[in-house]
């Protein structure tokens, strides 16, 4: 169901009951045609449409009847081939326990192309929505959802389908925010992944040596800061001196620019006894280097392998034939981490990260692509450029796309 002319006809034909927020107010019978209820300076109404109970705020939110969104129309790891921008998709209606969120900022993740390639669920066939996370304003909500949320409230969420101007989000999955800021978006997937994986699998303690690969990226920036907060010695790999400067500014003890330095040689020379924990997101040759650099009882946490995502298989070759011997020799371990398997820890993690940010103890670096050839990532059209930007290794921090709000199209 969508906001459309059909919805208007239903409103008129089903004679919805109205409750106004301020009293006294004229009855529905005296108020005239259904659509007139939303005009002028009249207080905002609450509508009960029997089969789909929800609030609507047409006047204040200017909800259009159609919207832009990105849709996967072909399974492919090539994002530009897989995804289509649709200009006139119906704006969805929230159900009783849902929020309709007008997206203001959406996050780019390396795994967006895994999703477009159908690697997470082989049973899902195109077309389907894409995008994992967003921050925006509540513009409509179900009656049950109104117990905890109001129209105009800022929220963040993690849910498939964020690459759209409007997204329906179950209220139980939304996170209330003090304001709409892109920094909050950095915590939803990237920050939570770093926090939960290091807490549950890293066994961090004072003095431990922690290696973070792709350390200046969206999730790497948090792994660095959280390891420092645990009083660890942190080493971060990156691809430029500019990124190295950023890493030092957030507390990284040793940066390694893999474009100008040999990572394995540096680790062997500077850390001859190895590193205790590796936060690894690159894969391929970097995985092999990380494995060889583990200390006795070291722990390698695999949160991704971006180097292989653009390949047809999604993988980059590693020297796996020697893996059992290497682990046995050092009593070392490799642990995989997938955020969906730790949802019971998610709320606690997010609350902790939000408090750290509000206290000024956590930097949430956002990259809007201002330095990219075509400038800032603005509008859903720029999501394609933003994904390319990530895979060129240009970003410092979390890549975020801003979605400007148009008030031209109303119901």
Short mmCIF file of C-alpha atoms in Angstrom, two decimals:
data_model
loop_
_atom_site.label_atom_id
_atom_site.label_comp_id
_atom_site.label_asym_id
_atom_site.label_seq_id
_atom_site.Cartn_x
_atom_site.Cartn_y
_atom_site.Cartn_z
CA UNK A 1 0.00 0.00 0.00
CA UNK A 2 1.23 3.53 -0.67
CA UNK A 3 0.39 7.19 -0.29
CA UNK A 4 -1.63 7.67 -3.48
CA UNK A 5 -4.91 8.81 -4.92
CA UNK A 6 -6.30 5.44 -3.85
CA UNK A 7 -5.43 6.27 -0.26
CA UNK A 8 -7.35 9.53 -0.62
CA UNK A 9 -10.41 7.74 -1.91
CA UNK A 10 -10.22 5.32 0.99
CA UNK A 11 -10.06 8.19 3.45
CA UNK A 12 -13.19 9.71 1.97
CA UNK A 13 -15.16 6.51 1.51
CA UNK A 14 -14.34 4.92 4.87
CA UNK A 15 -15.18 8.08 6.87
CA UNK A 16 -12.24 7.90 9.32
CA UNK A 17 -12.78 8.99 12.87
CA UNK A 18 -10.77 12.05 13.94
CA UNK A 19 -9.26 13.01 17.25
CA UNK A 20 -7.70 16.48 17.43
CA UNK A 21 -4.87 17.31 19.78
CA UNK A 22 -6.46 20.49 21.05
CA UNK A 23 -10.04 21.05 22.18
CA UNK A 24 -12.64 22.16 21.34
CA UNK A 25 -12.68 21.16 17.67
CA UNK A 26 -15.47 20.66 15.13
CA UNK A 27 -16.72 17.16 14.57
CA UNK A 28 -15.79 15.20 11.46
CA UNK A 29 -19.24 15.75 10.03
CA UNK A 30 -18.83 19.51 10.28
CA UNK A 31 -15.29 19.54 9.00
CA UNK A 32 -16.14 18.94 5.35
CA UNK A 33 -14.39 16.62 2.88
CA UNK A 34 -11.76 14.29 4.27
CA UNK A 35 -8.82 16.07 2.64
CA UNK A 36 -9.89 19.43 4.11
CA UNK A 37 -9.04 18.11 7.55
CA UNK A 38 -5.35 18.66 6.79
CA UNK A 39 -5.42 22.25 5.54
CA UNK A 40 -5.13 25.69 7.05
CA UNK A 41 -4.07 26.18 10.64
CA UNK A 42 -6.17 23.31 11.93
CA UNK A 43 -4.32 21.13 14.49
CA UNK A 44 -2.75 17.96 13.15
CA UNK A 45 -5.19 15.04 13.10
CA UNK A 46 -4.87 11.44 14.14
CA UNK A 47 -6.51 9.10 11.64
CA UNK A 48 -7.88 5.64 12.33
CA UNK A 49 -8.30 3.74 9.06
CA UNK A 50 -9.57 0.48 10.57
CA UNK A 51 -7.40 -1.87 8.51
CA UNK A 52 -4.11 0.05 8.90
CA UNK A 53 -4.16 2.30 11.94
CA UNK A 54 -1.63 5.09 11.68
CA UNK A 55 -0.89 8.76 12.29
CA UNK A 56 -0.23 11.03 9.34
CA UNK A 57 1.19 14.53 9.27
CA UNK A 58 0.56 15.81 5.76
CA UNK A 59 0.84 19.51 6.50
CA UNK A 60 4.00 19.43 8.55
CA UNK A 61 5.90 16.74 6.66
CA UNK A 62 4.76 17.26 3.06
CA UNK A 63 4.68 13.54 2.38
CA UNK A 64 4.63 13.02 -1.39
CA UNK A 65 2.74 10.26 -3.19
CA UNK A 66 5.89 8.91 -4.84
CA UNK A 67 9.60 8.83 -4.12
CA UNK A 68 13.00 7.85 -5.42
CA UNK A 69 14.64 4.64 -4.27
CA UNK A 70 17.36 2.23 -5.32
CA UNK A 71 16.33 -1.30 -6.27
CA UNK A 72 18.41 -4.36 -7.10
CA UNK A 73 17.14 -5.47 -10.50
CA UNK A 74 19.97 -7.87 -11.37
CA UNK A 75 22.18 -9.97 -9.09
CA UNK A 76 25.74 -8.76 -9.50
CA UNK A 77 28.74 -7.68 -7.43
CA UNK A 78 28.98 -4.76 -9.86
CA UNK A 79 26.82 -2.24 -8.04
CA UNK A 80 26.17 -0.10 -11.09
CA UNK A 81 24.98 -3.12 -13.09
CA UNK A 82 22.90 -4.55 -10.26
CA UNK A 83 21.07 -1.47 -9.02
CA UNK A 84 18.51 0.81 -10.66
CA UNK A 85 17.31 4.22 -9.47
CA UNK A 86 13.53 4.30 -9.61
CA UNK A 87 12.03 7.76 -9.78
CA UNK A 88 8.35 7.13 -9.00
CA UNK A 89 8.07 4.37 -6.43
CA UNK A 90 5.02 4.64 -4.14
CA UNK A 91 5.72 5.97 -0.66
CA UNK A 92 4.89 3.08 1.69
CA UNK A 93 2.38 3.27 4.53
CA UNK A 94 3.44 2.34 8.06
CA UNK A 95 1.54 -0.40 9.87
CA UNK A 96 0.35 -0.27 13.45
CA UNK A 97 3.80 -0.82 14.98
CA UNK A 98 5.81 1.02 12.34
CA UNK A 99 7.41 4.38 11.67
CA UNK A 100 7.65 6.08 8.29
CA UNK A 101 11.08 7.71 8.25
CA UNK A 102 12.09 10.45 5.84
CA UNK A 103 15.75 9.61 5.32
CA UNK A 104 18.18 12.48 5.71
CA UNK A 105 21.45 10.52 5.71
CA UNK A 106 22.22 6.97 4.56
CA UNK A 107 25.39 4.98 5.12
CA UNK A 108 27.57 3.20 2.59
CA UNK A 109 28.93 -0.21 3.56
CA UNK A 110 31.43 -2.48 1.81
CA UNK A 111 28.84 -5.26 2.04
CA UNK A 112 26.35 -3.31 -0.11
CA UNK A 113 27.76 -5.15 -3.12
CA UNK A 114 27.48 -8.49 -1.33
CA UNK A 115 23.81 -7.70 -0.87
CA UNK A 116 23.38 -6.68 -4.51
CA UNK A 117 25.05 -9.95 -5.53
CA UNK A 118 22.57 -11.98 -3.45
CA UNK A 119 25.28 -13.49 -1.27
CA UNK A 120 23.40 -13.21 2.02
CA UNK A 121 20.20 -14.98 1.03
CA UNK A 122 20.16 -17.09 -2.11
CA UNK A 123 16.37 -17.41 -1.95
CA UNK A 124 15.79 -13.68 -2.52
CA UNK A 125 15.31 -12.77 -6.16
CA UNK A 126 15.26 -9.31 -7.79
CA UNK A 127 13.76 -6.84 -7.58
CA UNK A 128 14.46 -5.97 -3.95
CA UNK A 129 15.39 -2.87 -1.95
CA UNK A 130 18.94 -2.13 -0.83
CA UNK A 131 20.81 -0.04 1.75
CA UNK A 132 21.35 -1.06 5.38
CA UNK A 133 21.11 2.03 7.56
CA UNK A 134 19.64 5.50 7.76
CA UNK A 135 19.03 8.53 9.93
CA UNK A 136 16.02 10.77 9.51
CA UNK A 137 12.73 12.16 10.82
CA UNK A 138 9.55 10.31 11.68
CA UNK A 139 6.80 11.66 9.39
CA UNK A 140 4.09 9.06 10.06
CA UNK A 141 3.62 6.23 12.54
CA UNK A 142 1.27 3.53 13.71
CA UNK A 143 -0.94 3.92 16.75
CA UNK A 144 1.03 1.32 18.71
CA UNK A 145 4.29 2.96 17.66
CA UNK A 146 3.01 6.29 19.00
CA UNK A 147 3.50 4.99 22.54
CA UNK A 148 7.22 5.63 22.15
CA UNK A 149 7.61 7.95 19.14
CA UNK A 150 6.11 11.14 17.75
CA UNK A 151 5.97 12.83 14.36
CA UNK A 152 9.10 14.93 13.86
CA UNK A 153 11.31 12.81 16.09
CA UNK A 154 14.85 12.02 14.94
CA UNK A 155 15.67 8.31 14.65
CA UNK A 156 18.31 5.97 13.30
CA UNK A 157 17.80 2.42 12.16
CA UNK A 158 19.38 -0.65 10.58
CA UNK A 159 17.07 -2.26 8.04
CA UNK A 160 17.27 -3.28 4.40
CA UNK A 161 15.85 -0.59 2.13
CA UNK A 162 17.51 2.59 3.40
CA UNK A 163 18.54 3.74 -0.08
CA UNK A 164 15.20 5.47 -0.48
CA UNK A 165 13.70 8.83 0.33
CA UNK A 166 11.26 7.18 2.75
CA UNK A 167 11.56 3.86 4.62
CA UNK A 168 9.09 2.03 6.84
CA UNK A 169 10.88 0.94 10.01
CA UNK A 170 9.44 -1.23 12.82
CA UNK A 171 9.39 0.98 15.90
CA UNK A 172 11.10 -1.73 17.95
CA UNK A 173 14.12 -1.54 15.61
CA UNK A 174 14.44 2.25 15.62
CA UNK A 175 16.82 4.21 17.84
CA UNK A 176 15.61 7.60 19.12
CA UNK A 177 18.15 10.39 18.70
CA UNK A 178 18.46 13.90 20.12
CA UNK A 179 18.87 15.31 16.59
CA UNK A 180 19.44 14.30 12.98
CA UNK A 181 23.22 14.16 12.66
CA UNK A 182 25.31 12.02 10.29
CA UNK A 183 27.70 11.19 13.12
CA UNK A 184 25.02 9.02 14.72
CA UNK A 185 24.81 7.00 11.51
CA UNK A 186 28.46 5.95 11.84
CA UNK A 187 27.62 4.03 15.01
CA UNK A 188 24.75 1.91 13.69
CA UNK A 189 26.74 -0.74 11.80
CA UNK A 190 30.38 0.35 11.77
CA UNK A 191 30.63 1.35 15.41
CA UNK A 192 28.51 -1.51 16.73
CA UNK A 193 30.55 -4.05 14.75
CA UNK A 194 33.79 -2.81 16.30
CA UNK A 195 32.40 -2.58 19.82
CA UNK A 196 30.69 -5.97 20.00
CA UNK A 197 33.39 -7.94 18.17
CA UNK A 198 36.22 -6.58 20.30
CA UNK A 199 34.22 -7.01 23.50
CA UNK A 200 33.02 -10.55 22.77
CA UNK A 201 35.99 -11.94 20.85
CA UNK A 202 38.97 -9.65 21.42
CA UNK A 203 39.53 -10.14 25.15
CA UNK A 204 41.23 -6.74 25.29
CA UNK A 205 43.24 -5.73 28.32
CA UNK A 206 45.85 -3.13 29.18
CA UNK A 207 49.10 -3.47 27.26
CA UNK A 208 47.84 -5.83 24.57
CA UNK A 209 49.00 -5.13 21.02
CA UNK A 210 46.12 -4.68 18.58
CA UNK A 211 46.47 -4.51 14.80
CA UNK A 212 43.63 -2.88 12.86
CA UNK A 213 43.61 -3.25 9.09
CA UNK A 214 41.90 -0.58 6.95
CA UNK A 215 42.11 1.41 10.16
CA UNK A 216 40.98 4.76 8.71
CA UNK A 217 37.76 3.31 7.29
CA UNK A 218 34.22 3.37 8.60
CA UNK A 219 34.62 0.60 11.16
CA UNK A 220 38.40 0.70 11.55
CA UNK A 221 38.24 4.16 13.13
CA UNK A 222 36.17 2.72 15.98
CA UNK A 223 38.35 -0.35 16.47
CA UNK A 224 41.33 1.96 16.93
CA UNK A 225 39.56 4.17 19.48
CA UNK A 226 37.98 1.34 21.43
CA UNK A 227 41.28 -0.52 21.67
CA UNK A 228 42.94 2.67 22.92
CA UNK A 229 40.15 3.12 25.45
CA UNK A 230 41.04 -0.36 26.73
CA UNK A 231 44.65 0.88 27.15
CA UNK A 232 46.02 -1.26 24.35
CA UNK A 233 48.90 -0.46 22.00
CA UNK A 234 47.31 0.05 18.56
CA UNK A 235 48.81 -0.42 15.12
CA UNK A 236 46.80 0.67 12.09
CA UNK A 237 47.30 0.01 8.39
CA UNK A 238 46.22 2.60 5.82
CA UNK A 239 46.90 3.71 2.25
CA UNK A 240 48.04 7.33 2.54
CA UNK A 241 49.86 9.77 4.76
CA UNK A 242 46.64 11.75 5.13
CA UNK A 243 44.93 8.69 6.57
CA UNK A 244 47.94 8.10 8.78
CA UNK A 245 47.60 11.61 10.15
CA UNK A 246 43.94 10.99 10.94
CA UNK A 247 44.78 7.74 12.72
CA UNK A 248 47.36 9.48 14.89
CA UNK A 249 44.79 12.13 15.77
CA UNK A 250 42.48 9.45 17.21
CA UNK A 251 45.23 7.77 19.21
CA UNK A 252 46.83 5.18 16.93
CA UNK A 253 50.32 4.41 18.26
CA UNK A 254 51.88 3.14 15.02
CA UNK A 255 50.56 3.70 11.52
CA UNK A 256 51.71 1.66 8.53
CA UNK A 257 51.14 3.06 5.05
CA UNK A 258 51.07 -0.13 2.99
CA UNK A 259 51.66 1.88 -0.19
CA UNK A 260 55.11 2.95 1.02
CA UNK A 261 55.95 0.34 3.67
CA UNK A 262 55.97 -3.45 3.73
CA UNK A 263 53.46 -4.30 6.44
CA UNK A 264 54.87 -7.75 7.21
CA UNK A 265 58.43 -6.44 7.48
CA UNK A 266 57.39 -3.62 9.77
CA UNK A 267 55.46 -5.95 12.05
CA UNK A 268 58.30 -8.47 12.16
CA UNK A 269 60.82 -5.76 13.04
CA UNK A 270 58.79 -3.63 15.46
CA UNK A 271 56.75 -6.42 17.06
CA UNK A 272 58.95 -9.53 17.01
CA UNK A 273 56.75 -11.35 19.53
CA UNK A 274 53.67 -10.70 17.43
CA UNK A 275 50.36 -8.93 18.03
CA UNK A 276 47.72 -10.17 20.43
CA UNK A 277 44.59 -9.18 18.48
CA UNK A 278 43.91 -8.40 14.84
CA UNK A 279 40.76 -6.61 13.67
CA UNK A 280 40.77 -7.71 10.03
CA UNK A 281 38.49 -6.47 7.25
CA UNK A 282 40.64 -6.64 4.11
CA UNK A 283 41.26 -10.31 3.33
CA UNK A 284 43.59 -11.80 0.73
CA UNK A 285 47.27 -10.99 1.24
CA UNK A 286 46.52 -8.79 4.25
CA UNK A 287 44.83 -11.73 5.97
CA UNK A 288 47.97 -13.83 5.41
CA UNK A 289 50.16 -11.06 6.84
CA UNK A 290 47.88 -10.71 9.87
CA UNK A 291 47.87 -14.44 10.49
CA UNK A 292 51.67 -14.65 10.31
CA UNK A 293 51.95 -11.73 12.75
CA UNK A 294 49.89 -13.27 15.56
CA UNK A 295 51.52 -13.71 18.95
CA UNK A 296 51.20 -16.86 21.01
CA UNK A 297 47.52 -17.22 21.91
CA UNK A 298 46.75 -14.41 19.47
CA UNK A 299 43.25 -13.83 18.16
CA UNK A 300 42.38 -12.82 14.61
CA UNK A 301 38.87 -11.40 14.24
CA UNK A 302 37.51 -11.48 10.70
CA UNK A 303 34.80 -8.86 10.22
CA UNK A 304 35.06 -8.79 6.43
CA UNK A 305 37.30 -9.28 3.40
CA UNK A 306 36.68 -6.28 1.16
CA UNK A 307 39.54 -7.16 -1.17
CA UNK A 308 37.46 -10.00 -2.60
CA UNK A 309 33.95 -8.55 -2.68
CA UNK A 310 34.23 -7.33 -6.28
CA UNK A 311 35.25 -10.78 -7.51
CA UNK A 312 32.58 -13.17 -8.86
CA UNK A 313 33.13 -15.48 -5.88
CA UNK A 314 33.35 -12.65 -3.36
CA UNK A 315 36.67 -14.04 -2.14
CA UNK A 316 40.38 -13.33 -2.49
CA UNK A 317 42.76 -16.35 -2.31
CA UNK A 318 44.63 -16.98 0.95
CA UNK A 319 47.33 -19.51 1.90
CA UNK A 320 44.87 -21.76 3.67
CA UNK A 321 46.86 -24.99 3.30
CA UNK A 322 49.19 -23.93 6.12
CA UNK A 323 46.45 -22.57 8.36
CA UNK A 324 46.05 -25.55 10.78
CA UNK A 325 49.79 -25.73 11.42
CA UNK A 326 50.11 -22.00 12.02
CA UNK A 327 47.25 -21.93 14.50
CA UNK A 328 48.50 -25.00 16.36
CA UNK A 329 52.07 -23.70 16.56
CA UNK A 330 50.91 -20.54 18.36
CA UNK A 331 47.76 -21.79 20.11
CA UNK A 332 46.17 -18.99 18.09
CA UNK A 333 42.59 -18.65 16.89
CA UNK A 334 40.56 -17.10 14.10
CA UNK A 335 37.06 -15.90 14.89
CA UNK A 336 34.49 -14.69 12.40
CA UNK A 337 32.06 -11.92 13.33
CA UNK A 338 28.71 -11.19 11.66
CA UNK A 339 26.67 -8.48 13.37
CA UNK A 340 23.32 -10.24 12.81
CA UNK A 341 24.45 -13.07 15.10
CA UNK A 342 24.95 -10.67 18.01
CA UNK A 343 21.71 -8.70 17.99
CA UNK A 344 21.17 -9.48 21.68
CA UNK A 345 24.18 -7.26 22.39
CA UNK A 346 23.28 -4.53 19.93
CA UNK A 347 21.18 -2.20 22.11
CA UNK A 348 23.72 -2.19 24.91
CA UNK A 349 26.56 -1.55 22.47
CA UNK A 350 24.78 1.36 20.83
CA UNK A 351 23.91 2.97 24.16
CA UNK A 352 27.55 2.74 25.23
CA UNK A 353 28.81 4.24 21.96
CA UNK A 354 26.27 7.08 22.06
CA UNK A 355 27.35 7.97 25.58
CA UNK A 356 31.00 7.96 24.54
CA UNK A 357 30.22 10.28 21.63
CA UNK A 358 28.13 12.64 23.75
CA UNK A 359 30.96 12.84 26.33
CA UNK A 360 33.44 13.69 23.59
CA UNK A 361 35.33 10.41 24.06
CA UNK A 362 34.65 9.10 20.56
CA UNK A 363 35.37 10.63 17.17
CA UNK A 364 32.78 9.71 14.53
CA UNK A 365 34.48 10.72 11.30
CA UNK A 366 32.12 11.22 8.35
CA UNK A 367 33.23 11.35 4.72
CA UNK A 368 30.70 13.05 2.41
CA UNK A 369 33.01 12.75 -0.58
CA UNK A 370 33.75 16.48 -0.68
CA UNK A 371 37.17 15.72 -2.14
CA UNK A 372 35.86 13.34 -4.80
CA UNK A 373 36.05 14.52 -8.45
CA UNK A 374 32.31 15.30 -8.66
CA UNK A 375 32.00 16.66 -5.14
CA UNK A 376 29.79 15.88 -2.17
CA UNK A 377 27.57 12.80 -2.16
CA UNK A 378 24.11 14.34 -2.31
CA UNK A 379 20.95 12.52 -3.40
CA UNK A 380 20.35 8.87 -4.18
CA UNK A 381 21.97 9.34 -7.57
CA UNK A 382 25.32 9.76 -5.80
CA UNK A 383 25.15 6.40 -4.01
CA UNK A 384 26.77 4.83 -7.08
CA UNK A 385 29.69 7.25 -6.86
CA UNK A 386 29.96 6.69 -3.12
CA UNK A 387 30.30 2.91 -3.57
CA UNK A 388 33.00 3.47 -6.22
CA UNK A 389 34.75 5.89 -3.86
CA UNK A 390 34.87 3.26 -1.14
CA UNK A 391 36.33 0.62 -3.42
CA UNK A 392 38.98 3.02 -4.63
CA UNK A 393 40.06 3.29 -0.99
CA UNK A 394 39.62 7.04 -0.86
CA UNK A 395 37.48 7.48 2.25
CA UNK A 396 38.54 8.58 5.70
CA UNK A 397 35.86 7.48 8.15
CA UNK A 398 32.32 6.45 7.28
CA UNK A 399 30.98 7.30 3.84
CA UNK A 400 27.60 9.01 4.16
CA UNK A 401 25.19 10.27 1.50
CA UNK A 402 22.92 13.22 2.29
CA UNK A 403 19.37 13.14 0.94
CA UNK A 404 17.94 16.64 0.47
CA UNK A 405 14.22 17.00 1.17
CA UNK A 406 11.94 18.33 -1.55
CA UNK A 407 8.63 19.92 -0.51
CA UNK A 408 7.26 20.30 -4.01
CA UNK A 409 5.21 17.10 -4.20
CA UNK A 410 2.38 16.68 -1.72
CA UNK A 411 -0.58 14.39 -1.38
#
